[in-house]
Short mmCIF file of C-alpha atoms in Angstrom, two decimals:
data_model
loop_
_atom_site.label_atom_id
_atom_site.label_comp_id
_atom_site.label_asym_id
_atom_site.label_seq_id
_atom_site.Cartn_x
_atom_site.Cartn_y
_atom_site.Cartn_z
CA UNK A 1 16.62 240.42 -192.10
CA UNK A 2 17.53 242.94 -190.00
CA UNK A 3 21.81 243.36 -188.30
CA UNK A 4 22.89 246.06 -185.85
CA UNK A 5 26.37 246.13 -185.27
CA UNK A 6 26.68 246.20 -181.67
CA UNK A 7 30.26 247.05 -181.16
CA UNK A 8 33.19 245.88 -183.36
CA UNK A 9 32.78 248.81 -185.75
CA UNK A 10 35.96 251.42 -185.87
CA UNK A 11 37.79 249.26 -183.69
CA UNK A 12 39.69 245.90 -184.42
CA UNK A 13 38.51 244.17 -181.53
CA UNK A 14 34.98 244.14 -179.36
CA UNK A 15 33.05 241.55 -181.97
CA UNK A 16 29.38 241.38 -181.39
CA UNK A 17 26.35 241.80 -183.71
CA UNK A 18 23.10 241.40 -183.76
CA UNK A 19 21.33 239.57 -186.47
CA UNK A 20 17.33 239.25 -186.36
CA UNK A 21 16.45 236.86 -188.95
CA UNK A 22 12.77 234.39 -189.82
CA UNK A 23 9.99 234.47 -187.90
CA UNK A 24 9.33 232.93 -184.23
CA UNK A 25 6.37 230.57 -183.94
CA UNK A 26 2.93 233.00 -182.90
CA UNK A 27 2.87 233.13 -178.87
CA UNK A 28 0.14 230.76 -177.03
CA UNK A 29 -2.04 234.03 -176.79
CA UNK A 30 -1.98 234.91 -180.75
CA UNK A 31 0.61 237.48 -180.26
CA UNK A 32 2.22 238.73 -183.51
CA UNK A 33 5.40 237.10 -184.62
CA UNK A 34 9.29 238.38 -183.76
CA UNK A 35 11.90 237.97 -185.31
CA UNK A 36 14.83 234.81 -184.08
CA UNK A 37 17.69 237.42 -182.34
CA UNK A 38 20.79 236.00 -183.32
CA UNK A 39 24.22 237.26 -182.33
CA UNK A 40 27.57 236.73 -184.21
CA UNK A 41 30.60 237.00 -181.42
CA UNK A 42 30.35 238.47 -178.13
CA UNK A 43 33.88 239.40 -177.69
CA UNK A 44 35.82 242.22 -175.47
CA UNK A 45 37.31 245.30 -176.66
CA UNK A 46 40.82 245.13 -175.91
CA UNK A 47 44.17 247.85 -176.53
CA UNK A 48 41.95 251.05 -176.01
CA UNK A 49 42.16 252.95 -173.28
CA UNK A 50 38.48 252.81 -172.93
CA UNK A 51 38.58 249.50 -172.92
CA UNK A 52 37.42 248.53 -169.48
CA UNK A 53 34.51 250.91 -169.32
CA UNK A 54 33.23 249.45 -172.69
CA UNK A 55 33.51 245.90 -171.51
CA UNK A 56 31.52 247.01 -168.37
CA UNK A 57 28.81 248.59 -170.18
CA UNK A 58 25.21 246.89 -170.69
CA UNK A 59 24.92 245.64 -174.05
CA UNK A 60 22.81 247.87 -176.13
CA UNK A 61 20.10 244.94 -176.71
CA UNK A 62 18.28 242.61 -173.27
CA UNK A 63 20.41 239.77 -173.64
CA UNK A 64 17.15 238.16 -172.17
CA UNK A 65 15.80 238.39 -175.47
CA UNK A 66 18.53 236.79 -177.48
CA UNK A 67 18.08 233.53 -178.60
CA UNK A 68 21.24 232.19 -179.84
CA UNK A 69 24.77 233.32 -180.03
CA UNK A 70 27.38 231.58 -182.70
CA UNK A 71 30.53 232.20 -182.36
CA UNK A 72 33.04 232.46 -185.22
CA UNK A 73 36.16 231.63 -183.10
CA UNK A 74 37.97 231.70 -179.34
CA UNK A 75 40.00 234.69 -179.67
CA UNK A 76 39.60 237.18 -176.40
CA UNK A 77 37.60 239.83 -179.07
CA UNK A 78 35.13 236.92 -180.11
CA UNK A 79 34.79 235.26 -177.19
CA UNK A 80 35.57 237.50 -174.05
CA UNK A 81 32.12 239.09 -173.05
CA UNK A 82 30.32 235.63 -173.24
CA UNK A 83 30.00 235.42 -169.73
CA UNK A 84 28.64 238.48 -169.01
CA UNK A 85 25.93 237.95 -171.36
CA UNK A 86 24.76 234.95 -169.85
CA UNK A 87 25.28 236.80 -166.16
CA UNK A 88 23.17 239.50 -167.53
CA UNK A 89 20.46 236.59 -168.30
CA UNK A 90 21.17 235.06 -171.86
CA UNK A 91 19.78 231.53 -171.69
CA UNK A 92 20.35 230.67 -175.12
CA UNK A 93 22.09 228.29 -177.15
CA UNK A 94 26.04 228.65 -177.84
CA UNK A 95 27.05 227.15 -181.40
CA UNK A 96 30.53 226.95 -182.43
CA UNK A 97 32.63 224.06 -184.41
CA UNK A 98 33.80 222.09 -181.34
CA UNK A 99 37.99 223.06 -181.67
CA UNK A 100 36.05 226.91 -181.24
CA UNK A 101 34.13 225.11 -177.80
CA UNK A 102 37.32 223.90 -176.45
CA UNK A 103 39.52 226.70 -177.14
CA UNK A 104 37.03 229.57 -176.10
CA UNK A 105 37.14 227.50 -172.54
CA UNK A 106 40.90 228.05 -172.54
CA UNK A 107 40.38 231.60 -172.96
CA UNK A 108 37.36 232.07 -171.18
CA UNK A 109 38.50 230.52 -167.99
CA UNK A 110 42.36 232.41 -168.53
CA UNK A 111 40.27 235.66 -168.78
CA UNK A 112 38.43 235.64 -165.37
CA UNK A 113 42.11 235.68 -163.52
CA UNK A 114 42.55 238.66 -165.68
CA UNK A 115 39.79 240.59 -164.61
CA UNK A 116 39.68 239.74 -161.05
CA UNK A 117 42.98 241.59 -161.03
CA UNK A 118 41.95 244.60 -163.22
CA UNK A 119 38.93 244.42 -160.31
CA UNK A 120 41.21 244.49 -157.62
CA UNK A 121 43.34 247.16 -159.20
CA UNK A 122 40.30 249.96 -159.87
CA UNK A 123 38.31 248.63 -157.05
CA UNK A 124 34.96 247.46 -158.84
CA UNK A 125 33.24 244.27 -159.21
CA UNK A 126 34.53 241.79 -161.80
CA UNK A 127 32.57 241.63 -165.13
CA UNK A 128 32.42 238.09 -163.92
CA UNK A 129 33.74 235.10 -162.19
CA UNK A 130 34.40 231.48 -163.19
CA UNK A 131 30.26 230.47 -162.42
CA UNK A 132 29.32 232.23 -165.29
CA UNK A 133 31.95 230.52 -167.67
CA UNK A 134 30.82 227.42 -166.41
CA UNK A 135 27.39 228.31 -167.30
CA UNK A 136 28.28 229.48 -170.81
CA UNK A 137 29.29 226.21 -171.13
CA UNK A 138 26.12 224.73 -170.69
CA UNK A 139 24.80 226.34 -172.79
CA UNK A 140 26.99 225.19 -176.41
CA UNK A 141 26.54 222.96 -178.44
CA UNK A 142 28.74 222.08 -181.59
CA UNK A 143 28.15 222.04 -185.11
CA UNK A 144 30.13 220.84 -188.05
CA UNK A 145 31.54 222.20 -191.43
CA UNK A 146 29.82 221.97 -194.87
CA UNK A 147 26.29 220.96 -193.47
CA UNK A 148 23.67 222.98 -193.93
CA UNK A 149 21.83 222.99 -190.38
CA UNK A 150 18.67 223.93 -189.52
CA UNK A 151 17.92 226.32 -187.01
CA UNK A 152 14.76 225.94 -184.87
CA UNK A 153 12.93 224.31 -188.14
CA UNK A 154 14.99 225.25 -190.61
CA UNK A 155 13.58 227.18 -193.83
CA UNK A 156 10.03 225.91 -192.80
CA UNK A 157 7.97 227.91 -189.75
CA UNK A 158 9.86 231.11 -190.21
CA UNK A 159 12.88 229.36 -189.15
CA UNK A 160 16.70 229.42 -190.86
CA UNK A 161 19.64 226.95 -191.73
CA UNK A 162 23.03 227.96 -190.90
CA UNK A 163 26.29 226.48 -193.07
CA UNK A 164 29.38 226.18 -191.41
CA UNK A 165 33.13 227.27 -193.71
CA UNK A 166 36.41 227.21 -192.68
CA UNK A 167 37.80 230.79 -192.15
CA UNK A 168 41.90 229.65 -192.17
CA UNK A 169 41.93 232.20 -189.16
CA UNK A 170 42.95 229.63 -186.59
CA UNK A 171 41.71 226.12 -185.59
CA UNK A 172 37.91 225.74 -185.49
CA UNK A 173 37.75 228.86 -186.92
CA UNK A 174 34.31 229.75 -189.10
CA UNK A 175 32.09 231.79 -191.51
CA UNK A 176 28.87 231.57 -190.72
CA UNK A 177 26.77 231.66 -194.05
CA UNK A 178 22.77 232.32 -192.34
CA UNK A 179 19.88 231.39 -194.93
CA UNK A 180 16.12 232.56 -194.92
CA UNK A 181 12.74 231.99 -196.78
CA UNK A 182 10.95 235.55 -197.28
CA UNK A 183 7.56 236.15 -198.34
CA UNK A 184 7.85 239.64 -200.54
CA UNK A 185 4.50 241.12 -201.67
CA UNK A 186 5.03 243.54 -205.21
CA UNK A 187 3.14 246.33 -205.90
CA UNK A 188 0.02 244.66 -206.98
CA UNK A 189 -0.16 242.90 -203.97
CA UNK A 190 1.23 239.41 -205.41
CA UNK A 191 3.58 237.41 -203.20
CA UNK A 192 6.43 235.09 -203.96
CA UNK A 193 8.98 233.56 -201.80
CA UNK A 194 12.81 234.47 -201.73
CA UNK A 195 15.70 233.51 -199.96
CA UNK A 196 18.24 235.56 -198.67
CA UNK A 197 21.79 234.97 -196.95
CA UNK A 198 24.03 236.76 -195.34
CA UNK A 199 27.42 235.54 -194.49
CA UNK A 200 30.05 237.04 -191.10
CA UNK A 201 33.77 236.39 -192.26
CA UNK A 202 34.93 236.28 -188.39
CA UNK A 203 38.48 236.83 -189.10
CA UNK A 204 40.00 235.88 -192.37
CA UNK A 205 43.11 233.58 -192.24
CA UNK A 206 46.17 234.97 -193.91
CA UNK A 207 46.26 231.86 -196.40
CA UNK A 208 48.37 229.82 -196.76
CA UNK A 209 49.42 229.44 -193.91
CA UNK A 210 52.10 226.43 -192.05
CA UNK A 211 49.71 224.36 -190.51
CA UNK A 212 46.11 225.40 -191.36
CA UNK A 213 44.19 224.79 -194.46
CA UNK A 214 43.28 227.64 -197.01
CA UNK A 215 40.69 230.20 -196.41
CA UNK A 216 38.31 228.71 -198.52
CA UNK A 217 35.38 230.70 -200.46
CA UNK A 218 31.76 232.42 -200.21
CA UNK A 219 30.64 231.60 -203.64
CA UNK A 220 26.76 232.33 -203.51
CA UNK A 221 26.77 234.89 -200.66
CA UNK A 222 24.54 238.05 -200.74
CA UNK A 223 25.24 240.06 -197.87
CA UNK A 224 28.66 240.06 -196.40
CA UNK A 225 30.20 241.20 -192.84
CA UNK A 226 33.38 241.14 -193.00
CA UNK A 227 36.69 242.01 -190.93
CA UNK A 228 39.25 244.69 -192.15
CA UNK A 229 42.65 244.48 -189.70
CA UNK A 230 44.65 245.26 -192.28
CA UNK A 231 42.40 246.51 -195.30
CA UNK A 232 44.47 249.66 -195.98
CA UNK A 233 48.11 247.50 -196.09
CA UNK A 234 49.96 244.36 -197.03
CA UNK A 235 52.46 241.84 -195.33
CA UNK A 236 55.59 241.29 -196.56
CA UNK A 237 55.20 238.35 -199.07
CA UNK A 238 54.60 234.40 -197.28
CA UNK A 239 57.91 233.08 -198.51
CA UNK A 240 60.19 235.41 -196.96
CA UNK A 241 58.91 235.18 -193.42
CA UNK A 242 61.02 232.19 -192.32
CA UNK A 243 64.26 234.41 -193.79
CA UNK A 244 63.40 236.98 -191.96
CA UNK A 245 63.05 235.25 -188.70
CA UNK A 246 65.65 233.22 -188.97
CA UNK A 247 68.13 236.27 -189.61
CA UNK A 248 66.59 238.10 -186.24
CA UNK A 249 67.55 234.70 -184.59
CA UNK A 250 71.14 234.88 -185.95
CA UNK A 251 71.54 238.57 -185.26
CA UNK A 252 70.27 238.31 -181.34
CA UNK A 253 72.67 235.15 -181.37
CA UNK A 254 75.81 237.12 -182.46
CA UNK A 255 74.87 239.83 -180.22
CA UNK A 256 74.59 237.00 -177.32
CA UNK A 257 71.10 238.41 -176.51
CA UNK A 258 67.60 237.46 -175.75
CA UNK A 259 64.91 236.66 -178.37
CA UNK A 260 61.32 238.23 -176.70
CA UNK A 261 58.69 236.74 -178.69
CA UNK A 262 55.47 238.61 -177.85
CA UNK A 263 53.12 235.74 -179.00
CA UNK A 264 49.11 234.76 -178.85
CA UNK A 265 48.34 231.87 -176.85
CA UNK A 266 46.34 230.40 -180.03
CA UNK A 267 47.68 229.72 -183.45
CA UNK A 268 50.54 232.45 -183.25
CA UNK A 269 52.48 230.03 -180.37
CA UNK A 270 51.48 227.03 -182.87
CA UNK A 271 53.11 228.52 -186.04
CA UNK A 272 56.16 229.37 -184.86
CA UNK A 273 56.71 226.35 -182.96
CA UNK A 274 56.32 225.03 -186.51
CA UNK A 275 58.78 227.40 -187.97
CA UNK A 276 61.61 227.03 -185.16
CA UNK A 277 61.08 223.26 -185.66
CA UNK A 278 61.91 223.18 -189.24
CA UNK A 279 65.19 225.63 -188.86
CA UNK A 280 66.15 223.98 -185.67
CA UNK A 281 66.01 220.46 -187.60
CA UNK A 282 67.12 221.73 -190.65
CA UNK A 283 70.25 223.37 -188.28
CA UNK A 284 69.88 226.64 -189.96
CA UNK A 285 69.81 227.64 -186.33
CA UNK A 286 72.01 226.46 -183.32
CA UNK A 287 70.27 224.51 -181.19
CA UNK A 288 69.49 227.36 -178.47
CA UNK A 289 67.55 227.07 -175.64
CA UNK A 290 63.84 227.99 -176.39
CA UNK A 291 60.88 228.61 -173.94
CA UNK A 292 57.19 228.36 -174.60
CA UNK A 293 56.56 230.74 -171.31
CA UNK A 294 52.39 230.31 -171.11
CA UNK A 295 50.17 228.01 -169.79
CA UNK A 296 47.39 228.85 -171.85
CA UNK A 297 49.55 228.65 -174.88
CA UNK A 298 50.76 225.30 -173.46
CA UNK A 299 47.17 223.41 -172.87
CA UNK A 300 45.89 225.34 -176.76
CA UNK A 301 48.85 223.43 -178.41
CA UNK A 302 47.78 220.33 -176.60
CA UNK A 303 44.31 221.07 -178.65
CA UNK A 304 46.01 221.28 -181.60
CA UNK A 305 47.87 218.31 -181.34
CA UNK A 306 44.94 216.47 -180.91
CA UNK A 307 43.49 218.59 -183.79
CA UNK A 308 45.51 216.86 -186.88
CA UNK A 309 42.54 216.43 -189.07
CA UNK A 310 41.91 220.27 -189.59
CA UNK A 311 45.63 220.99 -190.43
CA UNK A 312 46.60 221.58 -194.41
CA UNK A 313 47.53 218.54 -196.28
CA UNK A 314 51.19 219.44 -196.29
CA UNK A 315 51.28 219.75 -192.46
CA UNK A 316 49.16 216.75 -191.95
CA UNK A 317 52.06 214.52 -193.90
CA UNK A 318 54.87 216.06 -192.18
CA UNK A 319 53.17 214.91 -188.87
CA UNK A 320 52.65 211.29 -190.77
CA UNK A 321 56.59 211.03 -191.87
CA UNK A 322 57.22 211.33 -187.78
CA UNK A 323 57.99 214.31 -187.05
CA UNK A 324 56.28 216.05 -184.09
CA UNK A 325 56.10 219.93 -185.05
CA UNK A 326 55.73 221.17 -181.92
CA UNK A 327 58.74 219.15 -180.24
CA UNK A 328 62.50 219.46 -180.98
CA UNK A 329 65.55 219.90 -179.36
CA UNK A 330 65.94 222.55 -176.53
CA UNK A 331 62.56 223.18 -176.51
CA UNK A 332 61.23 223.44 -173.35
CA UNK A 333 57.12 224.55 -172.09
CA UNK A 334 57.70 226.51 -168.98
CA UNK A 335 53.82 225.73 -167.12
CA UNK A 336 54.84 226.83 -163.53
CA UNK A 337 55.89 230.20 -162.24
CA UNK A 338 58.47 228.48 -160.23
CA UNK A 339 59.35 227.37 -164.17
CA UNK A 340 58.95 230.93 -165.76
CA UNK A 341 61.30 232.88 -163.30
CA UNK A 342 63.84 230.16 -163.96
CA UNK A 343 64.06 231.22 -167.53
CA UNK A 344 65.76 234.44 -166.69
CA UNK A 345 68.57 232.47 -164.97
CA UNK A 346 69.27 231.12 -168.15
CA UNK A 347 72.59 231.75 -170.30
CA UNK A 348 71.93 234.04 -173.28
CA UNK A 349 71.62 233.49 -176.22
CA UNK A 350 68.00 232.01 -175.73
CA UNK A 351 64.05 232.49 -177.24
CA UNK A 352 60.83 233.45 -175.23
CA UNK A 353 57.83 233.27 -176.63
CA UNK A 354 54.80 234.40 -174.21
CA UNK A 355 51.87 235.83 -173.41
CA UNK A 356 50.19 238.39 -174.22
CA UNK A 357 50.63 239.12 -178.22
CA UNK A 358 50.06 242.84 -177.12
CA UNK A 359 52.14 243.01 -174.78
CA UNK A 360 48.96 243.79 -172.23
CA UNK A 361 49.76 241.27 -169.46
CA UNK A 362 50.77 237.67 -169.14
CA UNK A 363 54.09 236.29 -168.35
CA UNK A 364 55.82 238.23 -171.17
CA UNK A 365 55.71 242.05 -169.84
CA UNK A 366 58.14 240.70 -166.93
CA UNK A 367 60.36 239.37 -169.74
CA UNK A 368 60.27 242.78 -171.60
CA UNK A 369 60.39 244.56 -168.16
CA UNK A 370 64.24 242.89 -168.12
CA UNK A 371 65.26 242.72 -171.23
CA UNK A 372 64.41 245.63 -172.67
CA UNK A 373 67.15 248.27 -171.35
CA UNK A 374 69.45 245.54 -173.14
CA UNK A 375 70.86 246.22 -176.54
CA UNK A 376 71.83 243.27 -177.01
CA UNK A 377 68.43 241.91 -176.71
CA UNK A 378 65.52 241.66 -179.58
CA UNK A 379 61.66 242.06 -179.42
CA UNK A 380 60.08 240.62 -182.29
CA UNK A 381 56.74 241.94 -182.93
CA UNK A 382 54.75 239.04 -185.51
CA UNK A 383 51.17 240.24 -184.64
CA UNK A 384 48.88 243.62 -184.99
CA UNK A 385 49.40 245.86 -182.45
CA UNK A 386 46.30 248.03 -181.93
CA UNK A 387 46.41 251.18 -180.88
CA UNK A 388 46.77 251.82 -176.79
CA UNK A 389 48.51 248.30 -176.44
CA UNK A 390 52.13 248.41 -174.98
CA UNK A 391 52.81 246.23 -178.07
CA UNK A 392 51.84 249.16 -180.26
CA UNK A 393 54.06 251.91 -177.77
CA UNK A 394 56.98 249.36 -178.43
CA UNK A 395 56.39 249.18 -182.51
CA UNK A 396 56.16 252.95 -182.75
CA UNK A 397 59.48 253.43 -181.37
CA UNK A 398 58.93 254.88 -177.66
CA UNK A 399 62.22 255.23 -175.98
CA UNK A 400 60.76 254.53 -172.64
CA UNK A 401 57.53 252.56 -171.81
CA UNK A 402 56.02 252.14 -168.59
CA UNK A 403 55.54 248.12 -167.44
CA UNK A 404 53.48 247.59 -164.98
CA UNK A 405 53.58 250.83 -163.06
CA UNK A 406 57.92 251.18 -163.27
CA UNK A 407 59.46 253.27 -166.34
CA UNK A 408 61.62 250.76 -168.18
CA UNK A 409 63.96 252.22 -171.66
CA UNK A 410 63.61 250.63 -174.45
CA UNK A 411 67.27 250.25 -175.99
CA UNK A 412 66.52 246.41 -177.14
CA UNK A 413 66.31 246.18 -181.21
CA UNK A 414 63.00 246.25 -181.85
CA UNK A 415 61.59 244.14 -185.40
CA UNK A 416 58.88 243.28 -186.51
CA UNK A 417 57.18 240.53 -188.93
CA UNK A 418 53.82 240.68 -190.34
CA UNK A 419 54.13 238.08 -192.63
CA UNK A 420 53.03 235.63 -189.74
CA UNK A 421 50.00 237.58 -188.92
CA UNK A 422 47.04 235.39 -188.84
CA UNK A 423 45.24 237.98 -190.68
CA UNK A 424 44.86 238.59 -194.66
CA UNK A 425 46.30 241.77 -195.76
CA UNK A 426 44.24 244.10 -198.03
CA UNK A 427 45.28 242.63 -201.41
CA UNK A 428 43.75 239.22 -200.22
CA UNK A 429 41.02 240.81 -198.51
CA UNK A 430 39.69 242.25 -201.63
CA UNK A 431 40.79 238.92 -203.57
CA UNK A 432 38.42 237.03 -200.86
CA UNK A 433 35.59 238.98 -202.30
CA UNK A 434 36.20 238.72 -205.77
CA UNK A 435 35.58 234.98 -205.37
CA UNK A 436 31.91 235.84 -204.78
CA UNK A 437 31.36 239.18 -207.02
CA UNK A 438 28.67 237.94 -208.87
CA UNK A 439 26.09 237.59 -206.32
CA UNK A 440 26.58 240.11 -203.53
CA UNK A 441 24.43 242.71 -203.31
CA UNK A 442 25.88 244.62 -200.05
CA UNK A 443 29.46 244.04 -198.44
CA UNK A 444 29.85 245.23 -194.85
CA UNK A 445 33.17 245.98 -193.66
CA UNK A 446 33.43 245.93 -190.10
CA UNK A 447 36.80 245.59 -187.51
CA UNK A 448 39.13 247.53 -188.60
CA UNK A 449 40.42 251.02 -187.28
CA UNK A 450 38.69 254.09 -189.16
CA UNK A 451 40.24 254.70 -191.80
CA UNK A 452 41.69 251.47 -192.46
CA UNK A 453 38.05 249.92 -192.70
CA UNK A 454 36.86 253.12 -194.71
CA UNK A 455 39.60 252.61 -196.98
CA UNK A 456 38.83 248.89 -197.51
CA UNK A 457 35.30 249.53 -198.07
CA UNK A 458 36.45 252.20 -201.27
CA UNK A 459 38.77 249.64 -202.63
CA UNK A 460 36.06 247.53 -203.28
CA UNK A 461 33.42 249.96 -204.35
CA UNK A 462 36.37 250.68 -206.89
CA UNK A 463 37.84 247.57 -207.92
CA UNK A 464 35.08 245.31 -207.81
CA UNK A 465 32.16 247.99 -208.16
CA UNK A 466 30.49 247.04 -205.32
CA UNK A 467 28.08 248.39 -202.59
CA UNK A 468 30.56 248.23 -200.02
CA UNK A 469 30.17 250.19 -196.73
CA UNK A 470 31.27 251.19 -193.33
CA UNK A 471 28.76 250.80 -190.79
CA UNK A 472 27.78 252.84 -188.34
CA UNK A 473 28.05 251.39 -184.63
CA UNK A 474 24.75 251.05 -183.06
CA UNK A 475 22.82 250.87 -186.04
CA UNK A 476 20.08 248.93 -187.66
CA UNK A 477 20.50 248.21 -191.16
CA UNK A 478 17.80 246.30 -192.95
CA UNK A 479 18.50 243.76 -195.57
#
């Protein structure tokens, strides 16, 4: 086995690797055999300022000669360049759990409005249009948890079997464990058969978490590609994060501001929909008016509703007793614009949560564009920020941002939770892998910023005494 990290090295976002693995099937004419080219995410690069001229660049591999692409989950950075590998002549197969299928439409389909106004804006061509969603779409096919599946014959005629876990990252979301027979010859020329497996994490859920079920483990893995967001930190602990949030609400409330919740369409909306539900019912919290100001964020909780079976057993029983988590009092989705620019008409004290998480378009950067100047008013950061996103300006304390070409102060209070990040933190990061210490050989630690993956990496060459390292982008390493 052979995997080049394409892009999603020294960055958090940008997912996409390359993953050569068995042996194809001799050509008609006796040709030699090639390796099956696998790739693991084909997602955009987002925050940076380079950002756009990486998305627009050809992959560094003919996406002619791919032959499959799985995808761990439908986040933007997983999912986001899809299209333009099958415009630039993929013809593949797609496999994802089928939550990961319907969500990555969502975003997919949000994205192309997206870039036909960046287009518009620096006067190029789109990276693509809505044709080559659709044709993405095609092209996928689902496959379920805890089966091992065989890939184009399995173990038998150089193929490989692929075994589906549940990453706790957000619905659907999956590590792919990859499996493969290898004829090895020693030094005297005798062979024997082996198998090997490698396993991409995708993004690690920051278990437990309100309505998702646990992480769960890699026990058997070999190789390991894993993500690093936030190997170099922790979050606050899991059991003070409603506190927190429900003392920001009381504090904007007393002030008689404006709660700006910069939120992600998928499983960030969800959660706290969750949380305000249980304070709102509980009346820890006046009943306040509360917006849910995105469309996509409106049609993924519709996905999730219909989702119940992959939700943790406590959530799943809540739902049973009656109560509908994502429905209370005051609550109201805003799916219009007509809707949206209604919102602002509306007396204080109230909650927004929109679009985009970093603050890097969507329906929330006109929210922050008023309510910012206001001290009164609160933005409540419960996501990463990376660096370059107006999310991350706004966390680092910048008096004055600029939103959407006009200079707007920021004199709002400005908090932050990371205890609802949908991320593990570095203590369960390196906990993850302890699960599975025995049998890996090689642990590959891969988005995360620099030195936050770098650090990471050390930590578990020092805790766990492993051969943990930081990959260089563009790289072949052999396994």
């Amino acid at each position: 086995m052979k995997v080049t990290f394409a892009s999603g090295v020294d960055t958090v976002t940008g997912a996409n690797f390359l993953l050569e693995i068995g042996r194809k099937p001799a050509t008609k004419g006796g040709v030699g055999e090639e390796s099956w080219r696998v790739l693991i995410d084909c997602g955009m690069v987002q925050g940076e300022q380079t950002a756009m001229k990486e998305n627009h660049e050809p992959f560094i591999y003919d996406a002619k000669t791919v032959d499959m692409l799985f995808v761990t989950h439908a986040h933007l950075d997983h999912v986001g360049r899809i299209p333009k590998l099958v415009k630039d002549g993929f013809s593949g197969v797609i496999y994802s759990t089928l939550e990961t299928m319907e969500l990555g439409k969502l975003i997919m389909e949000d994205a192309v409005t997206l870039i036909d106004k960046e287009a518009r804006q620096e006067g190029i061509l789109p990276l693509y249009g809505i044709a080559d969603v659709e044709a993405a779409l095609r092209l996928w096919k689902t496959i379920p948890y805890h089966v091992e599946t065989p890939i184009e014959g399995g173990h038998s005629a150089g193929g490989f079997s692929v075994y589906l876990r549940d990453a706790g990252h957000i619905l659907g979301s999956t590590m792919y464990r990859f499996s493969v027979k290898e004829e090895i010859h020693d030094k005297k020329g005798i062979s024997k058969i082996v198998e090997k497996n490698i396993v991409f994490t995708g993004d690690l859920g920051n278990t437990p978490t309100p309505i998702l079920r646990d992480t769960e483990s890699i026990e058997g893995a070999e190789y390991v590609v894993m993500e690093s967001v936030y190997g170099d930190r922790n979050h606050e602990p899991k059991d003070q994060r409603r506190a927190q949030l429900q003392r920001v609400i009381k504090d904007t409330i007393l002030r008689g501001g404006t709660l700006i919740i910069p939120a992600f369409s998928v499983e960030r909306t969800q959660v706290l929909l969750y949380e305000l539900n249980a304070l709102v019912e509980a009346k820890v919290i006046p009943s306040i008016p509360i917006f849910v100001d995105s469309p996509l964020a409106i049609k993924v909780t519709d996905i999730y509703k219909a989702s119940k079976s992959l939700f943790n057993p406590a959530a799943q029983a809540q739902i049973a007793r009656g109560d509908d988590i994502f429905s209370f009092p005051n609550l109201m989705y805003t799916m219009t614009g007509e809707e949206s620019r209604s919102i602002d008409h509306a007396r204080a004290p109230k909650i927004i949560l929109a679009g985009s998480g970093m603050s890097m378009g969507g329906r929330v950067t006109h929210h922050e564009a008023i309510y910012l100047p206001d001290p009164k008013n609160t933005i409540l950061l419960v996501g990463f920020q990376p660096i370059g996103t107006l999310g991350r300006r706004i966390l680092d304390g910048l008096r004055e941002v600029n939103i959407n070409g006009v200079k707007t102060p920021v004199n709002a209070r400005i908090e932050s939770i990371m205890g609802y990040s949908a991320h593990k933190d570095s203590d369960s990061l390196v906990e993850f892998v302890r699960t599975a210490q025995s049998t890996i050989k090689r642990v590959f630690v891969v988005m995360g910023e620099p030195k936050t993956a770098a650090f990471l990496a050390q930590r578990l060459h020092h805790d766990l005494g492993l051969d943990a390292v930081h990959p260089t982008g563009r790289v072949t390493y052999e396994i």
